[in-house]
PDB file of C-alpha atoms in Angstrom:
ATOM      1  CA  UNK A   1    -110.422  67.209-150.779  1.00 47.00           C
ATOM      2  CA  UNK A   2    -111.747  65.080-153.620  1.00 55.00           C
ATOM      3  CA  UNK A   3    -113.963  62.079-154.232  1.00 57.00           C
ATOM      4  CA  UNK A   4    -112.498  58.649-155.052  1.00 57.00           C
ATOM      5  CA  UNK A   5    -112.841  59.352-158.782  1.00 55.00           C
ATOM      6  CA  UNK A   6    -110.807  62.567-158.482  1.00 62.00           C
ATOM      7  CA  UNK A   7    -113.625  65.087-158.802  1.00 57.00           C
ATOM      8  CA  UNK A   8    -114.055  67.799-156.152  1.00 60.00           C
ATOM      9  CA  UNK A   9    -116.341  66.844-153.267  1.00 59.00           C
ATOM     10  CA  UNK A  10    -118.890  69.635-153.608  1.00 58.00           C
ATOM     11  CA  UNK A  11    -119.126  69.401-157.408  1.00 67.00           C
ATOM     12  CA  UNK A  12    -122.104  67.888-159.185  1.00 82.00           C
ATOM     13  CA  UNK A  13    -121.208  64.545-160.692  1.00 81.00           C
ATOM     14  CA  UNK A  14    -122.978  62.828-163.535  1.00 87.00           C
ATOM     15  CA  UNK A  15    -124.748  59.517-163.147  1.00 88.00           C
ATOM     16  CA  UNK A  16    -122.000  57.882-165.167  1.00 86.00           C
ATOM     17  CA  UNK A  17    -119.340  59.247-162.806  1.00 86.00           C
ATOM     18  CA  UNK A  18    -121.327  58.095-159.770  1.00 87.00           C
ATOM     19  CA  UNK A  19    -121.827  54.656-161.269  1.00 86.00           C
ATOM     20  CA  UNK A  20    -118.130  54.419-162.189  1.00 86.00           C
ATOM     21  CA  UNK A  21    -117.180  55.464-158.665  1.00 88.00           C
ATOM     22  CA  UNK A  22    -119.570  52.926-157.105  1.00 86.00           C
ATOM     23  CA  UNK A  23    -118.299  50.191-159.423  1.00 88.00           C
ATOM     24  CA  UNK A  24    -114.680  50.974-158.523  1.00 88.00           C
ATOM     25  CA  UNK A  25    -115.475  50.956-154.812  1.00 89.00           C
ATOM     26  CA  UNK A  26    -117.378  47.660-155.048  1.00 86.00           C
ATOM     27  CA  UNK A  27    -114.526  46.138-157.023  1.00 86.00           C
ATOM     28  CA  UNK A  28    -112.080  47.259-154.339  1.00 87.00           C
ATOM     29  CA  UNK A  29    -114.384  45.816-151.664  1.00 86.00           C
ATOM     30  CA  UNK A  30    -114.555  42.445-153.424  1.00 85.00           C
ATOM     31  CA  UNK A  31    -110.760  42.385-153.830  1.00 85.00           C
ATOM     32  CA  UNK A  32    -110.320  43.215-150.140  1.00 87.00           C
ATOM     33  CA  UNK A  33    -112.745  40.449-149.134  1.00 86.00           C
ATOM     34  CA  UNK A  34    -110.859  37.960-151.301  1.00 87.00           C
ATOM     35  CA  UNK A  35    -107.572  39.034-149.690  1.00 85.00           C
ATOM     36  CA  UNK A  36    -109.156  38.604-146.247  1.00 86.00           C
ATOM     37  CA  UNK A  37    -110.377  35.122-147.151  1.00 85.00           C
ATOM     38  CA  UNK A  38    -106.897  34.170-148.364  1.00 85.00           C
ATOM     39  CA  UNK A  39    -105.286  35.440-145.156  1.00 86.00           C
ATOM     40  CA  UNK A  40    -107.768  33.560-142.968  1.00 86.00           C
ATOM     41  CA  UNK A  41    -107.384  30.405-145.013  1.00 85.00           C
ATOM     42  CA  UNK A  42    -103.595  30.680-144.723  1.00 87.00           C
ATOM     43  CA  UNK A  43    -103.919  30.946-140.936  1.00 88.00           C
ATOM     44  CA  UNK A  44    -106.191  27.890-140.833  1.00 87.00           C
ATOM     45  CA  UNK A  45    -103.734  25.916-142.954  1.00 88.00           C
ATOM     46  CA  UNK A  46    -100.920  26.869-140.560  1.00 89.00           C
ATOM     47  CA  UNK A  47    -102.960  25.648-137.598  1.00 89.00           C
ATOM     48  CA  UNK A  48    -103.757  22.415-139.403  1.00 88.00           C
ATOM     49  CA  UNK A  49    -100.108  21.918-140.306  1.00 90.00           C
ATOM     50  CA  UNK A  50     -99.071  22.520-136.690  1.00 91.00           C
ATOM     51  CA  UNK A  51    -101.647  19.977-135.571  1.00 91.00           C
ATOM     52  CA  UNK A  52    -100.447  17.424-138.098  1.00 89.00           C
ATOM     53  CA  UNK A  53     -96.840  18.081-137.133  1.00 91.00           C
ATOM     54  CA  UNK A  54     -97.588  17.554-133.458  1.00 91.00           C
ATOM     55  CA  UNK A  55     -99.362  14.264-134.214  1.00 91.00           C
ATOM     56  CA  UNK A  56     -96.433  13.175-136.385  1.00 92.00           C
ATOM     57  CA  UNK A  57     -93.948  14.063-133.673  1.00 90.00           C
ATOM     58  CA  UNK A  58     -95.980  12.111-131.117  1.00 89.00           C
ATOM     59  CA  UNK A  59     -95.854   9.049-133.336  1.00 88.00           C
ATOM     60  CA  UNK A  60     -92.171   9.467-134.114  1.00 89.00           C
ATOM     61  CA  UNK A  61     -91.250   9.877-130.447  1.00 83.00           C
ATOM     62  CA  UNK A  62     -93.239   6.825-129.478  1.00 78.00           C
ATOM     63  CA  UNK A  63     -91.897   4.714-132.321  1.00 85.00           C
ATOM     64  CA  UNK A  64     -88.207   5.592-132.428  1.00 84.00           C
ATOM     65  CA  UNK A  65     -87.475   6.292-128.794  1.00 75.00           C
ATOM     66  CA  UNK A  66     -89.132   3.290-127.256  1.00 72.00           C
ATOM     67  CA  UNK A  67     -86.282   0.782-127.616  1.00 84.00           C
ATOM     68  CA  UNK A  68     -83.474   3.094-126.503  1.00 81.00           C
ATOM     69  CA  UNK A  69     -85.394   4.928-123.830  1.00 71.00           C
ATOM     70  CA  UNK A  70     -86.920   1.763-122.453  1.00 78.00           C
ATOM     71  CA  UNK A  71     -83.568   0.068-122.008  1.00 88.00           C
ATOM     72  CA  UNK A  72     -81.808   3.127-120.627  1.00 85.00           C
ATOM     73  CA  UNK A  73     -84.606   4.055-118.257  1.00 84.00           C
ATOM     74  CA  UNK A  74     -85.233   0.490-117.111  1.00 88.00           C
ATOM     75  CA  UNK A  75     -81.578  -0.115-116.263  1.00 91.00           C
ATOM     76  CA  UNK A  76     -81.374   3.317-114.623  1.00 90.00           C
ATOM     77  CA  UNK A  77     -84.351   2.557-112.385  1.00 87.00           C
ATOM     78  CA  UNK A  78     -82.826  -0.843-111.605  1.00 90.00           C
ATOM     79  CA  UNK A  79     -79.566   0.872-110.604  1.00 91.00           C
ATOM     80  CA  UNK A  80     -81.304   3.360-108.256  1.00 91.00           C
ATOM     81  CA  UNK A  81     -83.612   0.783-106.707  1.00 90.00           C
ATOM     82  CA  UNK A  82     -83.575  -2.939-106.183  1.00 85.00           C
ATOM     83  CA  UNK A  83     -86.830  -3.527-108.039  1.00 89.00           C
ATOM     84  CA  UNK A  84     -87.441  -6.339-110.449  1.00 90.00           C
ATOM     85  CA  UNK A  85     -86.187  -5.573-113.987  1.00 88.00           C
ATOM     86  CA  UNK A  86     -89.665  -6.199-115.522  1.00 89.00           C
ATOM     87  CA  UNK A  87     -91.202  -3.459-113.348  1.00 90.00           C
ATOM     88  CA  UNK A  88     -88.397  -1.116-114.381  1.00 88.00           C
ATOM     89  CA  UNK A  89     -89.189  -1.755-118.063  1.00 87.00           C
ATOM     90  CA  UNK A  90     -92.903  -1.077-117.480  1.00 89.00           C
ATOM     91  CA  UNK A  91     -92.109   2.257-115.809  1.00 88.00           C
ATOM     92  CA  UNK A  92     -89.864   3.160-118.736  1.00 84.00           C
ATOM     93  CA  UNK A  93     -92.657   2.394-121.216  1.00 85.00           C
ATOM     94  CA  UNK A  94     -95.161   4.436-119.162  1.00 89.00           C
ATOM     95  CA  UNK A  95     -92.857   7.475-119.328  1.00 85.00           C
ATOM     96  CA  UNK A  96     -92.694   7.216-123.134  1.00 81.00           C
ATOM     97  CA  UNK A  97     -96.485   6.896-123.393  1.00 88.00           C
ATOM     98  CA  UNK A  98     -96.867  10.002-121.195  1.00 91.00           C
ATOM     99  CA  UNK A  99     -94.676  12.048-123.565  1.00 86.00           C
ATOM    100  CA  UNK A 100     -96.671  10.820-126.572  1.00 89.00           C
ATOM    101  CA  UNK A 101     -99.987  11.684-124.853  1.00 94.00           C
ATOM    102  CA  UNK A 102     -98.808  15.241-124.126  1.00 94.00           C
ATOM    103  CA  UNK A 103     -97.786  15.735-127.770  1.00 91.00           C
ATOM    104  CA  UNK A 104    -101.106  14.283-128.955  1.00 93.00           C
ATOM    105  CA  UNK A 105    -103.016  16.695-126.674  1.00 94.00           C
ATOM    106  CA  UNK A 106    -101.110  19.600-128.193  1.00 93.00           C
ATOM    107  CA  UNK A 107    -102.124  18.313-131.632  1.00 91.00           C
ATOM    108  CA  UNK A 108    -105.782  18.056-130.558  1.00 92.00           C
ATOM    109  CA  UNK A 109    -105.735  21.616-129.206  1.00 91.00           C
ATOM    110  CA  UNK A 110    -104.428  23.025-132.485  1.00 88.00           C
ATOM    111  CA  UNK A 111    -106.861  20.881-134.509  1.00 87.00           C
ATOM    112  CA  UNK A 112    -109.805  22.267-132.521  1.00 87.00           C
ATOM    113  CA  UNK A 113    -108.608  25.842-133.109  1.00 84.00           C
ATOM    114  CA  UNK A 114    -108.346  25.198-136.836  1.00 80.00           C
ATOM    115  CA  UNK A 115    -111.789  23.566-136.921  1.00 79.00           C
ATOM    116  CA  UNK A 116    -113.488  26.366-134.920  1.00 79.00           C
ATOM    117  CA  UNK A 117    -112.170  29.098-137.186  1.00 74.00           C
ATOM    118  CA  UNK A 118    -115.068  30.385-139.282  1.00 70.00           C
ATOM    119  CA  UNK A 119    -113.064  33.018-141.182  1.00 65.00           C
ATOM    120  CA  UNK A 120    -113.645  31.813-144.747  1.00 67.00           C
ATOM    121  CA  UNK A 121    -117.333  31.130-144.038  1.00 71.00           C
ATOM    122  CA  UNK A 122    -117.797  34.685-142.717  1.00 72.00           C
ATOM    123  CA  UNK A 123    -116.127  36.165-145.772  1.00 71.00           C
ATOM    124  CA  UNK A 124    -118.213  33.978-148.105  1.00 72.00           C
ATOM    125  CA  UNK A 125    -121.408  35.107-146.351  1.00 75.00           C
ATOM    126  CA  UNK A 126    -120.315  38.734-146.621  1.00 75.00           C
ATOM    127  CA  UNK A 127    -119.573  38.330-150.318  1.00 73.00           C
ATOM    128  CA  UNK A 128    -122.995  36.735-150.891  1.00 77.00           C
ATOM    129  CA  UNK A 129    -124.609  39.646-149.082  1.00 78.00           C
ATOM    130  CA  UNK A 130    -122.678  42.122-151.227  1.00 73.00           C
ATOM    131  CA  UNK A 131    -123.691  40.249-154.373  1.00 70.00           C
ATOM    132  CA  UNK A 132    -127.329  40.310-153.257  1.00 70.00           C
ATOM    133  CA  UNK A 133    -127.187  44.063-152.737  1.00 68.00           C
ATOM    134  CA  UNK A 134    -125.583  44.545-156.138  1.00 65.00           C
ATOM    135  CA  UNK A 135    -128.251  42.440-157.851  1.00 67.00           C
ATOM    136  CA  UNK A 136    -131.009  44.520-156.322  1.00 68.00           C
ATOM    137  CA  UNK A 137    -129.321  47.840-157.090  1.00 62.00           C
ATOM    138  CA  UNK A 138    -128.709  47.403-160.806  1.00 54.00           C
ATOM    139  CA  UNK A 139    -128.842  50.695-162.661  1.00 57.00           C
ATOM    140  CA  UNK A 140    -131.268  51.112-165.524  1.00 56.00           C
ATOM    141  CA  UNK A 141    -129.346  53.241-167.999  1.00 59.00           C
ATOM    142  CA  UNK A 142    -131.354  55.362-170.355  1.00 56.00           C
ATOM    143  CA  UNK A 143    -130.362  55.128-173.983  1.00 57.00           C
ATOM    144  CA  UNK A 144    -128.732  58.301-175.110  1.00 60.00           C
ATOM    145  CA  UNK A 145    -128.575  59.413-178.705  1.00 49.00           C
ATOM    146  CA  UNK A 146    -125.125  59.635-180.127  1.00 52.00           C
ATOM    147  CA  UNK A 147    -123.979  62.954-181.523  1.00 52.00           C
ATOM    148  CA  UNK A 148    -123.832  61.700-185.128  1.00 51.00           C
ATOM    149  CA  UNK A 149    -127.341  60.138-184.975  1.00 50.00           C
ATOM    150  CA  UNK A 150    -129.165  63.304-183.989  1.00 48.00           C
ATOM    151  CA  UNK A 151    -129.342  64.714-187.561  1.00 51.00           C
ATOM    152  CA  UNK A 152    -130.733  61.386-188.836  1.00 54.00           C
ATOM    153  CA  UNK A 153    -133.485  61.516-186.246  1.00 51.00           C
ATOM    154  CA  UNK A 154    -134.327  65.077-187.223  1.00 51.00           C
ATOM    155  CA  UNK A 155    -134.423  64.096-190.934  1.00 52.00           C
ATOM    156  CA  UNK A 156    -136.702  61.141-190.173  1.00 51.00           C
ATOM    157  CA  UNK A 157    -139.125  63.401-188.344  1.00 49.00           C
ATOM    158  CA  UNK A 158    -138.977  65.963-191.155  1.00 48.00           C
ATOM    159  CA  UNK A 159    -139.710  63.298-193.786  1.00 52.00           C
ATOM    160  CA  UNK A 160    -142.625  61.816-191.855  1.00 52.00           C
ATOM    161  CA  UNK A 161    -144.280  65.205-191.385  1.00 49.00           C
ATOM    162  CA  UNK A 162    -144.046  66.230-195.030  1.00 48.00           C
TER     163      UNK A 162
END
């Protein structure tokens, strides 16, 4: 078994290795949160598109089917009953309005689902929380002397003491 950076689990790791491991894990977390936000946004767009499509279909049905359906239904009702032709046309129109209302209700239902979805807001809040934690947990690296600078430091001390 090994740690995410490849070192054995029980082994002592340096601060640099721990910081690199934490940075890699936080980067992966941020990428995962972005992917989650994209997936939730895609789902919300699908719901919105379904809602818009249902509203469009309701309008199209009402607009294009009214003349044909009204005539066919009105003359059909007139054939089955001996009612006045004007009443038959009103019943035909009412049937078309009922179909349009049902399609509009389907559109409203999908619009409410898309509006209630708080997926992107939750992910944004989580990312802000992660950023807040990262800002508070900034490491304070100690300056280390490079290998080639050590002799210069020793010479400077030797010169100042002589």
